[in-house]
């Protein structure tokens, strides 16, 4: 029945899937996983500097910089980079971005945004999620209006999720989380017309314009190797 309804949605009319609203439990879980203000020392975002358009906030980089790699015996630097990015991922998918909802963290220290993605293709799934299903992904950053003031936490590399854009995502979810949210394990990679468009320039392991199918096969090859044993 679910498959029939999904087909009807896709072929007859657009189906509205609202992104889940934030609640206290999921917000606390996301803050803990992303280590938002772990020492409680951050100032209220209302007191932050202003962007050119008057919004108050700051820039943040969602992910740590890529490290330099020294190839081990019998392993290429590329394979080591792939292993670090994808071996520990709980879910690796090609998915289309939908609606998003942002929320202030505790003590107004930062902003988190939850985005609903529709899965287009599955490379790896520990949770049994399949193409056509939806997954909620949380990132550090976003924009809200609070007390009549526009507040913003912006990614220095630009907004990683554009509604309607398809992305290749490597996701993780903490085992002890009470939330169903997933979090980015590595940079999201925009995919247009079946080809990779790195955008940020940080994906030197894959070339701009490379076919998604080629990228998928490379990841599958590494994920089945001994270095990816979990």
PDB file of N, CA, C and O in Angstrom, residues 19-69:
ATOM      1  N   UNK A  19       8.676  19.084   7.042  1.00  0.00           N
ATOM      2  CA  UNK A  19       9.846  18.743   7.825  1.00  0.00           C
ATOM      3  C   UNK A  19       9.448  18.721   9.294  1.00  0.00           C
ATOM      4  O   UNK A  19       8.700  19.586   9.752  1.00  0.00           O
ATOM      5  N   UNK A  20       9.900  17.713  10.062  1.00  0.00           N
ATOM      6  CA  UNK A  20       9.517  17.631  11.475  1.00  0.00           C
ATOM      7  C   UNK A  20       9.933  18.882  12.246  1.00  0.00           C
ATOM      8  O   UNK A  20      11.040  19.399  12.068  1.00  0.00           O
ATOM      9  N   UNK A  21       9.034  19.377  13.085  1.00  0.00           N
ATOM     10  CA  UNK A  21       9.344  20.552  13.902  1.00  0.00           C
ATOM     11  C   UNK A  21      10.341  20.177  15.000  1.00  0.00           C
ATOM     12  O   UNK A  21      10.407  19.030  15.436  1.00  0.00           O
ATOM     13  N   UNK A  22      11.120  21.154  15.427  1.00  0.00           N
ATOM     14  CA  UNK A  22      12.065  20.923  16.510  1.00  0.00           C
ATOM     15  C   UNK A  22      11.318  20.734  17.825  1.00  0.00           C
ATOM     16  O   UNK A  22      10.303  21.381  18.072  1.00  0.00           O
ATOM     17  N   UNK A  23      11.814  19.859  18.678  1.00  0.00           N
ATOM     18  CA  UNK A  23      11.332  19.762  20.048  1.00  0.00           C
ATOM     19  C   UNK A  23      12.554  19.761  20.967  1.00  0.00           C
ATOM     20  O   UNK A  23      13.694  19.695  20.502  1.00  0.00           O
ATOM     21  N   UNK A  24      12.316  19.872  22.257  1.00  0.00           N
ATOM     22  CA  UNK A  24      13.412  20.008  23.210  1.00  0.00           C
ATOM     23  C   UNK A  24      14.377  18.826  23.158  1.00  0.00           C
ATOM     24  O   UNK A  24      15.599  18.996  23.167  1.00  0.00           O
ATOM     25  N   UNK A  25      13.835  17.611  23.033  1.00  0.00           N
ATOM     26  CA  UNK A  25      14.676  16.416  23.035  1.00  0.00           C
ATOM     27  C   UNK A  25      15.596  16.372  21.826  1.00  0.00           C
ATOM     28  O   UNK A  25      16.803  16.128  21.951  1.00  0.00           O
ATOM     29  N   UNK A  26      15.036  16.591  20.638  1.00  0.00           N
ATOM     30  CA  UNK A  26      15.854  16.521  19.428  1.00  0.00           C
ATOM     31  C   UNK A  26      16.852  17.670  19.361  1.00  0.00           C
ATOM     32  O   UNK A  26      17.973  17.505  18.875  1.00  0.00           O
ATOM     33  N   UNK A  27      16.478  18.837  19.877  1.00  0.00           N
ATOM     34  CA  UNK A  27      17.389  19.971  19.868  1.00  0.00           C
ATOM     35  C   UNK A  27      18.573  19.712  20.793  1.00  0.00           C
ATOM     36  O   UNK A  27      19.730  19.961  20.439  1.00  0.00           O
ATOM     37  N   UNK A  28      18.296  19.179  21.976  1.00  0.00           N
ATOM     38  CA  UNK A  28      19.368  18.871  22.916  1.00  0.00           C
ATOM     39  C   UNK A  28      20.292  17.795  22.361  1.00  0.00           C
ATOM     40  O   UNK A  28      21.516  17.861  22.526  1.00  0.00           O
ATOM     41  N   UNK A  29      19.706  16.788  21.697  1.00  0.00           N
ATOM     42  CA  UNK A  29      20.511  15.712  21.109  1.00  0.00           C
ATOM     43  C   UNK A  29      21.423  16.253  20.019  1.00  0.00           C
ATOM     44  O   UNK A  29      22.595  15.870  19.917  1.00  0.00           O
ATOM     45  N   UNK A  30      20.893  17.151  19.189  1.00  0.00           N
ATOM     46  CA  UNK A  30      21.691  17.733  18.106  1.00  0.00           C
ATOM     47  C   UNK A  30      22.808  18.616  18.664  1.00  0.00           C
ATOM     48  O   UNK A  30      23.939  18.583  18.169  1.00  0.00           O
ATOM     49  N   UNK A  31      22.491  19.398  19.694  1.00  0.00           N
ATOM     50  CA  UNK A  31      23.508  20.246  20.318  1.00  0.00           C
ATOM     51  C   UNK A  31      24.651  19.399  20.872  1.00  0.00           C
ATOM     52  O   UNK A  31      25.828  19.738  20.722  1.00  0.00           O
ATOM     53  N   UNK A  32      24.305  18.303  21.503  1.00  0.00           N
ATOM     54  CA  UNK A  32      25.311  17.436  22.093  1.00  0.00           C
ATOM     55  C   UNK A  32      26.194  16.823  21.019  1.00  0.00           C
ATOM     56  O   UNK A  32      27.430  16.805  21.142  1.00  0.00           O
ATOM     57  N   UNK A  33      25.590  16.329  19.946  1.00  0.00           N
ATOM     58  CA  UNK A  33      26.354  15.665  18.895  1.00  0.00           C
ATOM     59  C   UNK A  33      27.282  16.655  18.185  1.00  0.00           C
ATOM     60  O   UNK A  33      28.431  16.332  17.874  1.00  0.00           O
ATOM     61  N   UNK A  34      26.793  17.856  17.929  1.00  0.00           N
ATOM     62  CA  UNK A  34      27.573  18.853  17.213  1.00  0.00           C
ATOM     63  C   UNK A  34      28.464  19.688  18.129  1.00  0.00           C
ATOM     64  O   UNK A  34      29.168  20.578  17.667  1.00  0.00           O
ATOM     65  N   UNK A  35      28.393  19.410  19.419  1.00  0.00           N
ATOM     66  CA  UNK A  35      29.213  20.107  20.419  1.00  0.00           C
ATOM     67  C   UNK A  35      29.012  21.618  20.333  1.00  0.00           C
ATOM     68  O   UNK A  35      29.966  22.403  20.240  1.00  0.00           O
ATOM     69  N   UNK A  36      27.767  22.017  20.351  1.00  0.00           N
ATOM     70  CA  UNK A  36      27.429  23.435  20.327  1.00  0.00           C
ATOM     71  C   UNK A  36      27.578  24.005  21.735  1.00  0.00           C
ATOM     72  O   UNK A  36      26.904  23.567  22.667  1.00  0.00           O
ATOM     73  N   UNK A  37      28.473  24.948  21.888  1.00  0.00           N
ATOM     74  CA  UNK A  37      28.676  25.618  23.172  1.00  0.00           C
ATOM     75  C   UNK A  37      28.807  24.625  24.331  1.00  0.00           C
ATOM     76  O   UNK A  37      28.064  24.692  25.319  1.00  0.00           O
ATOM     77  N   UNK A  38      29.775  23.684  24.255  1.00  0.00           N
ATOM     78  CA  UNK A  38      29.885  22.644  25.287  1.00  0.00           C
ATOM     79  C   UNK A  38      30.192  23.172  26.686  1.00  0.00           C
ATOM     80  O   UNK A  38      29.834  22.558  27.682  1.00  0.00           O
ATOM     81  N   UNK A  39      30.857  24.319  26.772  1.00  0.00           N
ATOM     82  CA  UNK A  39      31.224  24.875  28.078  1.00  0.00           C
ATOM     83  C   UNK A  39      30.300  25.988  28.544  1.00  0.00           C
ATOM     84  O   UNK A  39      30.516  26.587  29.600  1.00  0.00           O
ATOM     85  N   UNK A  40      29.275  26.270  27.738  1.00  0.00           N
ATOM     86  CA  UNK A  40      28.317  27.292  28.116  1.00  0.00           C
ATOM     87  C   UNK A  40      28.897  28.695  28.169  1.00  0.00           C
ATOM     88  O   UNK A  40      28.408  29.542  28.906  1.00  0.00           O
ATOM     89  N   UNK A  41      29.951  28.934  27.366  1.00  0.00           N
ATOM     90  CA  UNK A  41      30.640  30.221  27.432  1.00  0.00           C
ATOM     91  C   UNK A  41      30.286  31.163  26.279  1.00  0.00           C
ATOM     92  O   UNK A  41      30.691  32.320  26.286  1.00  0.00           O
ATOM     93  N   UNK A  42      29.558  30.667  25.271  1.00  0.00           N
ATOM     94  CA  UNK A  42      29.258  31.504  24.107  1.00  0.00           C
ATOM     95  C   UNK A  42      28.282  32.617  24.485  1.00  0.00           C
ATOM     96  O   UNK A  42      27.398  32.449  25.326  1.00  0.00           O
ATOM     97  N   UNK A  43      28.443  33.765  23.838  1.00  0.00           N
ATOM     98  CA  UNK A  43      27.543  34.887  24.104  1.00  0.00           C
ATOM     99  C   UNK A  43      26.253  34.729  23.319  1.00  0.00           C
ATOM    100  O   UNK A  43      26.182  33.970  22.348  1.00  0.00           O
ATOM    101  N   UNK A  44      25.226  35.447  23.731  1.00  0.00           N
ATOM    102  CA  UNK A  44      23.940  35.433  23.055  1.00  0.00           C
ATOM    103  C   UNK A  44      24.115  35.966  21.635  1.00  0.00           C
ATOM    104  O   UNK A  44      24.716  37.027  21.429  1.00  0.00           O
ATOM    105  N   UNK A  45      23.595  35.240  20.647  1.00  0.00           N
ATOM    106  CA  UNK A  45      23.742  35.635  19.257  1.00  0.00           C
ATOM    107  C   UNK A  45      23.130  37.017  18.985  1.00  0.00           C
ATOM    108  O   UNK A  45      23.505  37.700  18.040  1.00  0.00           O
ATOM    109  N   UNK A  46      22.202  37.420  19.835  1.00  0.00           N
ATOM    110  CA  UNK A  46      21.624  38.759  19.685  1.00  0.00           C
ATOM    111  C   UNK A  46      22.688  39.856  19.824  1.00  0.00           C
ATOM    112  O   UNK A  46      22.489  40.979  19.352  1.00  0.00           O
ATOM    113  N   UNK A  47      23.792  39.534  20.493  1.00  0.00           N
ATOM    114  CA  UNK A  47      24.857  40.508  20.716  1.00  0.00           C
ATOM    115  C   UNK A  47      25.966  40.408  19.669  1.00  0.00           C
ATOM    116  O   UNK A  47      26.964  41.128  19.756  1.00  0.00           O
ATOM    117  N   UNK A  48      25.799  39.535  18.685  1.00  0.00           N
ATOM    118  CA  UNK A  48      26.836  39.330  17.673  1.00  0.00           C
ATOM    119  C   UNK A  48      26.902  40.509  16.704  1.00  0.00           C
ATOM    120  O   UNK A  48      26.020  41.367  16.676  1.00  0.00           O
ATOM    121  N   UNK A  49      27.951  40.528  15.894  1.00  0.00           N
ATOM    122  CA  UNK A  49      28.107  41.567  14.886  1.00  0.00           C
ATOM    123  C   UNK A  49      27.011  41.467  13.835  1.00  0.00           C
ATOM    124  O   UNK A  49      26.344  40.426  13.699  1.00  0.00           O
ATOM    125  N   UNK A  50      26.858  42.515  13.055  1.00  0.00           N
ATOM    126  CA  UNK A  50      25.842  42.545  12.026  1.00  0.00           C
ATOM    127  C   UNK A  50      26.415  42.185  10.650  1.00  0.00           C
ATOM    128  O   UNK A  50      27.540  42.545  10.315  1.00  0.00           O
ATOM    129  N   UNK A  51      25.606  41.463   9.866  1.00  0.00           N
ATOM    130  CA  UNK A  51      25.917  41.236   8.461  1.00  0.00           C
ATOM    131  C   UNK A  51      25.561  42.512   7.691  1.00  0.00           C
ATOM    132  O   UNK A  51      24.869  43.391   8.226  1.00  0.00           O
ATOM    133  N   UNK A  52      25.995  42.625   6.437  1.00  0.00           N
ATOM    134  CA  UNK A  52      25.669  43.827   5.646  1.00  0.00           C
ATOM    135  C   UNK A  52      24.176  44.132   5.559  1.00  0.00           C
ATOM    136  O   UNK A  52      23.780  45.303   5.453  1.00  0.00           O
ATOM    137  N   UNK A  53      23.330  43.095   5.614  1.00  0.00           N
ATOM    138  CA  UNK A  53      21.882  43.335   5.511  1.00  0.00           C
ATOM    139  C   UNK A  53      21.235  43.625   6.857  1.00  0.00           C
ATOM    140  O   UNK A  53      20.015  43.768   6.952  1.00  0.00           O
ATOM    141  N   UNK A  54      22.039  43.701   7.930  1.00  0.00           N
ATOM    142  CA  UNK A  54      21.507  44.045   9.243  1.00  0.00           C
ATOM    143  C   UNK A  54      21.257  42.863  10.162  1.00  0.00           C
ATOM    144  O   UNK A  54      21.044  43.053  11.365  1.00  0.00           O
ATOM    145  N   UNK A  55      21.269  41.637   9.619  1.00  0.00           N
ATOM    146  CA  UNK A  55      21.090  40.458  10.468  1.00  0.00           C
ATOM    147  C   UNK A  55      22.274  40.319  11.417  1.00  0.00           C
ATOM    148  O   UNK A  55      23.413  40.643  11.067  1.00  0.00           O
ATOM    149  N   UNK A  56      22.009  39.835  12.615  1.00  0.00           N
ATOM    150  CA  UNK A  56      23.082  39.615  13.583  1.00  0.00           C
ATOM    151  C   UNK A  56      23.489  38.145  13.586  1.00  0.00           C
ATOM    152  O   UNK A  56      22.644  37.265  13.456  1.00  0.00           O
ATOM    153  N   UNK A  57      24.785  37.902  13.742  1.00  0.00           N
ATOM    154  CA  UNK A  57      25.244  36.519  13.769  1.00  0.00           C
ATOM    155  C   UNK A  57      26.713  36.398  13.444  1.00  0.00           C
ATOM    156  O   UNK A  57      27.483  37.337  13.643  1.00  0.00           O
ATOM    157  N   UNK A  58      27.085  35.246  12.919  1.00  0.00           N
ATOM    158  CA  UNK A  58      28.497  34.983  12.646  1.00  0.00           C
ATOM    159  C   UNK A  58      28.623  33.869  11.610  1.00  0.00           C
ATOM    160  O   UNK A  58      27.653  33.186  11.277  1.00  0.00           O
ATOM    161  N   UNK A  59      29.840  33.712  11.119  1.00  0.00           N
ATOM    162  CA  UNK A  59      30.143  32.640  10.175  1.00  0.00           C
ATOM    163  C   UNK A  59      30.673  31.423  10.936  1.00  0.00           C
ATOM    164  O   UNK A  59      31.295  31.547  11.984  1.00  0.00           O
ATOM    165  N   UNK A  60      30.432  30.255  10.370  1.00  0.00           N
ATOM    166  CA  UNK A  60      30.921  29.027  10.970  1.00  0.00           C
ATOM    167  C   UNK A  60      31.262  28.052   9.857  1.00  0.00           C
ATOM    168  O   UNK A  60      30.660  28.081   8.781  1.00  0.00           O
ATOM    169  N   UNK A  61      32.250  27.209  10.100  1.00  0.00           N
ATOM    170  CA  UNK A  61      32.573  26.154   9.147  1.00  0.00           C
ATOM    171  C   UNK A  61      32.048  24.861   9.725  1.00  0.00           C
ATOM    172  O   UNK A  61      32.426  24.450  10.822  1.00  0.00           O
ATOM    173  N   UNK A  62      31.168  24.199   8.991  1.00  0.00           N
ATOM    174  CA  UNK A  62      30.462  23.033   9.518  1.00  0.00           C
ATOM    175  C   UNK A  62      31.355  21.828   9.763  1.00  0.00           C
ATOM    176  O   UNK A  62      31.075  20.999  10.611  1.00  0.00           O
ATOM    177  N   UNK A  63      32.416  21.690   8.979  1.00  0.00           N
ATOM    178  CA  UNK A  63      33.235  20.487   9.055  1.00  0.00           C
ATOM    179  C   UNK A  63      34.713  20.848   9.178  1.00  0.00           C
ATOM    180  O   UNK A  63      35.140  21.892   8.695  1.00  0.00           O
ATOM    181  N   UNK A  64      35.521  20.006   9.814  1.00  0.00           N
ATOM    182  CA  UNK A  64      36.950  20.285   9.936  1.00  0.00           C
ATOM    183  C   UNK A  64      37.631  20.205   8.576  1.00  0.00           C
ATOM    184  O   UNK A  64      37.140  19.529   7.670  1.00  0.00           O
ATOM    185  N   UNK A  65      38.747  20.877   8.391  1.00  0.00           N
ATOM    186  CA  UNK A  65      39.452  20.811   7.114  1.00  0.00           C
ATOM    187  C   UNK A  65      39.995  19.418   6.850  1.00  0.00           C
ATOM    188  O   UNK A  65      40.271  18.652   7.781  1.00  0.00           O
ATOM    189  N   UNK A  66      40.137  19.086   5.580  1.00  0.00           N
ATOM    190  CA  UNK A  66      40.696  17.789   5.221  1.00  0.00           C
ATOM    191  C   UNK A  66      42.158  17.733   5.646  1.00  0.00           C
ATOM    192  O   UNK A  66      42.902  18.700   5.513  1.00  0.00           O
ATOM    193  N   UNK A  67      42.588  16.576   6.133  1.00  0.00           N
ATOM    194  CA  UNK A  67      43.960  16.417   6.575  1.00  0.00           C
ATOM    195  C   UNK A  67      44.856  15.968   5.421  1.00  0.00           C
ATOM    196  O   UNK A  67      44.385  15.435   4.435  1.00  0.00           O
ATOM    197  N   UNK A  68      46.159  16.172   5.589  1.00  0.00           N
ATOM    198  CA  UNK A  68      47.097  15.675   4.598  1.00  0.00           C
ATOM    199  C   UNK A  68      47.228  14.159   4.766  1.00  0.00           C
ATOM    200  O   UNK A  68      47.134  13.636   5.885  1.00  0.00           O
ATOM    201  N   UNK A  69      47.440  13.461   3.678  1.00  0.00           N
ATOM    202  CA  UNK A  69      47.514  12.009   3.723  1.00  0.00           C
ATOM    203  C   UNK A  69      48.868  11.517   3.224  1.00  0.00           C
ATOM    204  O   UNK A  69      49.369  11.986   2.206  1.00  0.00           O
TER     205      UNK A  69
END
